[in-house]
């Protein structure tokens, strides 16, 4: 009976989401071919390095942001020291290209005065950009009191406009460090409606206490960031049996999908639930409607290695929230 109620809730949730699809529309550029030659890559000490596109993001209307980087070989050793793993040194300039729908390109080259570890490429790229509402770009970066000490790494974000003006700044919190090694573990998930901001989720804590923290932010028309809601999802002492991801839901809220598994020594009792996958639905700026749903449970020993969720188009004018679980 209990299981019936749970699946009923899930189906109700899906129908609710699908019924809102009709509000989502898209625009297309007239261009079918795009060729652009950079004009401002000769302004540094690495003029002969090839530029790489590291991230693309698009505004609601299709205007595209391109984040490009170039290697600076002289910084490999410094970066390897900072990240405590083999790392690539990068040119210390923040380069964004805005590709308009008519093919016009704005070249943005900025010195955002970021700490040196932001220009290192190891496990991931420390600086990440997101297209908010036009003309704003969210820049997520590290702020380090001591670049050589990862326990001082804090995660910050700035909202900048296309002229490189910083409109606002926010400190998210300490970046996750385990055994003195920096383990970037935060993610930003933009709302389906770019005007409604984003959800940030991050692994928090230290050897004695782990949790997942989330924060919901909104960005106003002048580029000012404000936190609307925040909370934590506790994990067990070890913290490592849990894995999670977040996504925007098409009703303007978000979902955090997480798995929790316990290793059960008694392998003979096949009725013990060993793995569970939950979804926390977080509504936009209101705690009414927030709820946790059990999506899936397993009664064999599993270790979840990853969760993948996204919005998928399943036909003309239709979008679904889509979940996929990977287990070992
Ligand atoms: C792109 O533009 C450059 C410079 O205008 C030109 O040399 C090159 O042949 C073009 N590439 C393609 C594929 O059209
Ligand atoms: C970079 O190239 C542009 C266009 O060719 C030129 O106008 C500019 O002076 C060059 N800048 C430097 C620092 O060489
Ligand atoms: C820096 O790392 C890159 C990629 O591994 C390598 O191609 C380059 O030669 C390195 N530079 C130096 C000075 O070691
Ligand atoms: C392309 O569109 C942008 C933004 O709408 C505009 O500023 C620019 O002048 C346009 N360029 C051309 C060549 O039409
Ligand atoms: C880094 O943090 C300090 C305060 O701890 C702040 O004053 C500074 O503006 C931050 N730097 C950046 C680039 O955000
Ligand atoms: C910065 O961190 C390194 C490594 O932990 C340490 O050796 C150094 O003393 C620290 N510097 C300062 C100014 O605290
Ligand atoms: C670990 O985190 C807890 C909770 O935030 C804090 O009380 C404790 O002091 C931290 N321990 C260390 C060693 O940083
Ligand atoms: C930006 O938001 C903060 C926090 O909500 C508020 O204190 C501040 O006055 C706002 N600034 C502007 C220019 O709106
Ligand atoms: C929510 O954010 C506020 C302000 O940053 C902070 O003081 C509080 O501890 C946070 N609460 C949780 C549950 O993370
Ligand atoms: C994960 O499982 C452990 C052991 O069953 C339990 O104590 C803990 O509360 C669970 N955490 C979540 C978030 O469900
Ligand atoms: C599981 O069953 C096997 C065979 O029936 C038995 O040898 C073993 O001791 C049992 N293990 C546990 C943990 O009960
Ligand atoms: C899960 O991971 C633990 C610790 O790494 C390991 O002992 C166990 O065998 C794994 N379980 C499965 C089902 O792979």
Short mmCIF file of N, CA and C in Angstrom, two decimals, residues 161-220:
data_model
loop_
_atom_site.label_atom_id
_atom_site.label_comp_id
_atom_site.label_asym_id
_atom_site.label_seq_id
_atom_site.Cartn_x
_atom_site.Cartn_y
_atom_site.Cartn_z
N UNK A 161 28.50 42.15 -16.33
CA UNK A 161 27.77 42.42 -17.58
C UNK A 161 28.75 42.30 -18.75
N UNK A 162 28.26 42.53 -19.98
CA UNK A 162 29.09 42.32 -21.15
C UNK A 162 30.23 43.34 -21.26
N UNK A 163 30.15 44.41 -20.45
CA UNK A 163 31.26 45.36 -20.47
C UNK A 163 32.27 45.03 -19.39
N UNK A 164 32.04 43.94 -18.67
CA UNK A 164 32.99 43.54 -17.63
C UNK A 164 32.78 44.23 -16.30
N UNK A 165 31.69 44.99 -16.15
CA UNK A 165 31.41 45.62 -14.85
C UNK A 165 30.90 44.57 -13.88
N UNK A 166 31.45 44.59 -12.64
CA UNK A 166 30.98 43.66 -11.62
C UNK A 166 29.74 44.26 -10.97
N UNK A 167 28.60 43.59 -11.12
CA UNK A 167 27.33 44.12 -10.61
C UNK A 167 27.09 43.69 -9.17
N UNK A 168 27.52 42.48 -8.80
CA UNK A 168 27.38 42.04 -7.41
C UNK A 168 28.28 40.83 -7.18
N UNK A 169 28.47 40.51 -5.91
CA UNK A 169 29.36 39.42 -5.51
C UNK A 169 28.74 38.68 -4.36
N UNK A 170 29.01 37.39 -4.26
CA UNK A 170 28.50 36.66 -3.11
C UNK A 170 29.51 35.59 -2.71
N UNK A 171 29.62 35.33 -1.41
CA UNK A 171 30.48 34.26 -0.92
C UNK A 171 29.58 33.06 -0.67
N UNK A 172 29.86 31.92 -1.36
CA UNK A 172 29.03 30.74 -1.17
C UNK A 172 29.44 29.97 0.08
N UNK A 173 30.76 29.86 0.30
CA UNK A 173 31.22 29.09 1.46
C UNK A 173 32.54 28.41 1.15
N UNK A 174 33.03 27.63 2.11
CA UNK A 174 34.30 26.94 1.91
C UNK A 174 34.18 25.90 0.80
N UNK A 175 35.26 25.75 0.02
CA UNK A 175 35.26 24.71 -1.00
C UNK A 175 35.63 23.40 -0.31
N UNK A 176 35.18 22.27 -0.86
CA UNK A 176 35.37 21.00 -0.15
C UNK A 176 36.79 20.48 -0.27
N UNK A 177 37.34 20.13 0.89
CA UNK A 177 38.73 19.63 0.96
C UNK A 177 38.72 18.34 1.76
N UNK A 178 39.37 17.32 1.20
CA UNK A 178 39.46 16.05 1.93
C UNK A 178 40.92 15.65 2.01
N UNK A 179 41.40 15.32 3.20
CA UNK A 179 42.79 14.96 3.43
C UNK A 179 43.73 15.99 2.79
N UNK A 180 43.40 17.28 2.97
CA UNK A 180 44.22 18.37 2.45
C UNK A 180 44.30 18.46 0.93
N UNK A 181 43.44 17.73 0.24
CA UNK A 181 43.39 17.82 -1.23
C UNK A 181 42.07 18.50 -1.58
N UNK A 182 42.15 19.45 -2.49
CA UNK A 182 40.96 20.16 -2.92
C UNK A 182 40.09 19.24 -3.78
N UNK A 183 38.83 19.05 -3.40
CA UNK A 183 37.89 18.21 -4.14
C UNK A 183 36.69 19.05 -4.57
N UNK A 184 36.80 19.74 -5.69
CA UNK A 184 35.66 20.57 -6.10
C UNK A 184 34.42 19.71 -6.23
N UNK A 185 33.32 20.11 -5.59
CA UNK A 185 32.16 19.23 -5.58
C UNK A 185 30.87 20.04 -5.64
N UNK A 186 30.96 21.28 -6.12
CA UNK A 186 29.75 22.09 -6.14
C UNK A 186 29.22 22.18 -7.56
N UNK A 187 27.94 22.45 -7.67
CA UNK A 187 27.34 22.58 -8.99
C UNK A 187 26.32 23.69 -8.97
N UNK A 188 26.16 24.36 -10.11
CA UNK A 188 25.15 25.41 -10.23
C UNK A 188 24.16 24.97 -11.28
N UNK A 189 22.88 25.07 -10.96
CA UNK A 189 21.83 24.63 -11.88
C UNK A 189 20.91 25.82 -12.12
N UNK A 190 20.94 26.34 -13.34
CA UNK A 190 20.13 27.51 -13.66
C UNK A 190 18.66 27.13 -13.70
N UNK A 191 17.82 28.04 -13.28
CA UNK A 191 16.38 27.82 -13.37
C UNK A 191 15.99 27.68 -14.84
N UNK A 192 14.90 26.98 -15.08
CA UNK A 192 14.40 26.84 -16.45
C UNK A 192 14.11 28.22 -17.04
N UNK A 193 13.65 29.13 -16.18
CA UNK A 193 13.43 30.51 -16.59
C UNK A 193 14.66 31.31 -16.14
N UNK A 194 15.48 31.79 -17.10
CA UNK A 194 16.74 32.47 -16.75
C UNK A 194 16.54 33.65 -15.81
N UNK A 195 15.33 34.19 -15.73
CA UNK A 195 15.10 35.36 -14.87
C UNK A 195 14.94 34.96 -13.41
N UNK A 196 14.84 33.66 -13.15
CA UNK A 196 14.57 33.22 -11.78
C UNK A 196 15.81 32.71 -11.05
N UNK A 197 16.99 32.93 -11.62
CA UNK A 197 18.21 32.61 -10.87
C UNK A 197 18.65 31.16 -10.98
N UNK A 198 19.16 30.63 -9.86
CA UNK A 198 19.78 29.30 -9.92
C UNK A 198 19.80 28.64 -8.55
N UNK A 199 20.07 27.34 -8.57
CA UNK A 199 20.27 26.57 -7.35
C UNK A 199 21.73 26.15 -7.31
N UNK A 200 22.36 26.30 -6.15
CA UNK A 200 23.73 25.80 -6.00
C UNK A 200 23.70 24.66 -5.01
N UNK A 201 24.42 23.59 -5.31
CA UNK A 201 24.50 22.45 -4.40
C UNK A 201 25.97 22.14 -4.19
N UNK A 202 26.36 21.82 -2.96
CA UNK A 202 27.77 21.57 -2.68
C UNK A 202 27.93 20.60 -1.53
N UNK A 203 28.96 19.80 -1.60
CA UNK A 203 29.33 18.92 -0.52
C UNK A 203 30.04 19.79 0.52
N UNK A 204 29.64 19.67 1.77
CA UNK A 204 30.18 20.53 2.81
C UNK A 204 30.70 19.70 3.96
N UNK A 205 31.56 20.31 4.76
CA UNK A 205 31.99 19.65 6.00
C UNK A 205 33.41 19.16 5.94
N UNK A 206 33.73 18.31 6.89
CA UNK A 206 35.09 17.80 7.04
C UNK A 206 35.00 16.38 7.58
N UNK A 207 36.14 15.85 7.99
CA UNK A 207 36.19 14.44 8.37
C UNK A 207 35.18 14.05 9.46
N UNK A 208 34.74 15.04 10.26
CA UNK A 208 33.85 14.64 11.35
C UNK A 208 32.37 14.88 11.03
N UNK A 209 32.08 15.59 9.98
CA UNK A 209 30.67 15.86 9.69
C UNK A 209 30.49 16.29 8.23
N UNK A 210 29.74 15.49 7.48
CA UNK A 210 29.51 15.79 6.07
C UNK A 210 28.05 16.12 5.83
N UNK A 211 27.79 16.96 4.84
CA UNK A 211 26.40 17.18 4.42
C UNK A 211 26.40 17.77 3.02
N UNK A 212 25.21 17.76 2.41
CA UNK A 212 25.01 18.48 1.16
C UNK A 212 24.28 19.76 1.52
N UNK A 213 24.79 20.88 1.03
CA UNK A 213 24.10 22.13 1.28
C UNK A 213 23.55 22.64 -0.04
N UNK A 214 22.39 23.26 0.01
CA UNK A 214 21.90 23.92 -1.21
C UNK A 214 21.42 25.31 -0.90
N UNK A 215 21.52 26.16 -1.90
CA UNK A 215 21.13 27.56 -1.76
C UNK A 215 20.42 27.97 -3.05
N UNK A 216 19.30 28.65 -2.86
CA UNK A 216 18.56 29.14 -4.04
C UNK A 216 18.78 30.65 -4.14
N UNK A 217 19.23 31.10 -5.31
CA UNK A 217 19.52 32.53 -5.52
C UNK A 217 18.67 33.10 -6.64
N UNK A 218 18.43 34.40 -6.53
CA UNK A 218 17.77 35.10 -7.62
C UNK A 218 18.65 36.29 -8.01
N UNK A 219 18.57 36.70 -9.27
CA UNK A 219 19.34 37.84 -9.76
C UNK A 219 18.35 38.85 -10.29
N UNK A 220 18.40 40.09 -9.78
CA UNK A 220 17.40 41.07 -10.23
C UNK A 220 17.86 41.78 -11.51
#
